[in-house]
Amino acid sequence: MTAAMSKDQELRLRAEAVIPGGMYGHQSVALLPDDYPQFFSHGEGAYLWDVNGRRYLDLMCAYGPQLLGYAHEEIDTAAVEQLRRGDPLTGPTELMVTLAERMTAMVKHAQWAMFCKNGTDATTMALVTARAHTRRKTVVLAKGAYHGAAPWCTPRPSGTTAEDRANQIFCIYNDIASLEAAVASAGSDLAAIFASPFKHDAFVDQALPEAAYARRARELCDQRGALLVVDDVRGGLRIARDCSWSTVGVEPDLSSWGKCIANGHPISALLGSEKARDAAASIFVTGSFWYAASPMAAALVTLRLVAQTDYLERIERLGDKLRSGLHERASASGFRLRQTGPAQMPLFLFDEDPDLRFGFFWSSEMLKRGVYVHPWHNMFLSGAMTDLDIDAALDAATGAFSVLKAKRATIKPSQKLQAFFAPIAKDVVGT
Ligand code: PMP
C-alpha cells in the first residue's frame, strides 16, 4: 500500500489476494470504465457513497433491489425489530403466511407463494415446478435473456456441462414465428415457455413485450399443456403492481420475483396459479435462510408502501423526464442516444458506438459529476428520487455530452471490454 492509493484501490489489492478475480458476478466492475469504484460504504435514499467518500445519485439501485430508497426508515425498522426477535428460527413465523396472503392478493394470477433468497432460486424453482407438473423436460427460452446464475442458465458456461443446458430451445423475443418454431421442435415434450417481462438483455437495445407475442405464448402453453413462466425478478414492481405481463393482458402460470420485493432485504419468491399447486407441493426445495422472518417483515412493509403510495407513477414520470431531457442534450451535442425499455428501467446506448467507447466515456463523465450510470446494463429508478435529482442528472449530462463532443475523435475503446468480448460475445449477447 502506498500513501497515494485510494481506499478503493487499497481494497481491490486486498481483494485480489482473497477473492477470486478480485470480485465476481454482476457486481464486479471488471467490465465498467476504469474509474468506476468497486467498493461502497453506504446508501441513503437515492444516493450511494463509495469508499473514497464520493456521493452519487445511483441510477443502478443495487441492480434493482432498492425500490423505495436506501436505508428506508420504516422498512429497515421492521426488519431490524424482527431480527432482534430471532432470525432465522427453527421454523417460519406467522409473517410467512401473511406475506404469501399479501403477494397472492397483489398478483392476479397467483394462488400460492413459496419464498427463497435469490432470483435464481425462484427461476430454478419455476423450471423444476414446470417439469414436475408436465412430467416433460423441454423449455423454450428467449435467446440472450438472463434468468440467473445456476448451471442451467448462467451466461458464462465455464464449469457447466452441455447436459446442464440440455432440453432447452431458444426463440427470439417478440418474434412469434420463432416462438412457434421453438415450440414445434419441442414436439410433445414442452414443459414451459419462459418469458422476461420485457427484453432486458445486456449490451443490446431493450424491447417492450408485444401483446400478440405474449398472447401467443399463453395460447401455445394452453394447447400443449405446458406452463407459462414470467421471470419478473428484475422488472417486478417497477412495471406494475401485479405481474408485469398484466400490462399486456396475459397471465402466466408461474412468476418469479426477487430483488426489490423487500426493498433490498434478501428474499425472493415463486408465485403460481392453482393449476401448478400440486406440482409445487411435490418438489423438494429449501434453504437454510429461506424462512428467515426479518426479510419477510421488510417485504410486508415494502408491499404496503407499493400498494399505498404513488411510487410507480412517480418513477414512470421521472423516467420520462430523464429520457426526454437526455434526448435533447444528446441531440444538442450531435449524438443520438438510443433510450430503450420502460423509462423507469432505462438503457442508454449511443448510435454508431459498436465498441461502446462513447458509452464508456460518457458514463465516466457522468460519474465524475456525481451520477452513477451503467454503459450496457439497464438502470433502475427508485421511489426515493425527486425532480431535483433528475434535474441534477440532466445538468451532469449537459457537461458529459459537451466533453464527449470535444474529445470525440480521440476516444479509444476500452481494452478490457474488448478482451472480454472477443472470445465469448456469442454467449453474452446471444447473437
Ligand atoms: N432473472 C432476472 C430477469 C434477473 O435480472 C436476475 C438477476 N439480475 C435473476 C433472474 C437472478 O436473480 P439473482 O441474482 O437474485 O439470483
Short mmCIF file of C-alpha atoms in Angstrom, two decimals, residues 332-335 361 400-409:
data_model
loop_
_atom_site.label_atom_id
_atom_site.label_comp_id
_atom_site.label_asym_id
_atom_site.label_seq_id
_atom_site.Cartn_x
_atom_site.Cartn_y
_atom_site.Cartn_z
CA ALA A 332 -27.74 19.37 -28.96
CA SER A 333 -24.24 17.85 -28.83
CA GLY A 334 -24.71 15.96 -32.08
CA PHE A 335 -25.21 12.49 -30.58
CA PHE A 361 -16.54 7.79 -21.89
CA ALA A 400 -20.76 14.97 -20.02
CA PHE A 401 -22.05 15.40 -23.58
CA SER A 402 -20.02 18.54 -24.09
CA VAL A 403 -16.73 16.84 -23.06
CA LEU A 404 -17.67 13.85 -25.20
CA LYS A 405 -18.24 16.13 -28.17
CA ALA A 406 -14.93 17.95 -27.64
CA LYS A 407 -12.92 14.73 -27.31
CA ARG A 408 -14.93 12.56 -29.69
CA ALA A 409 -12.12 11.96 -32.18
#
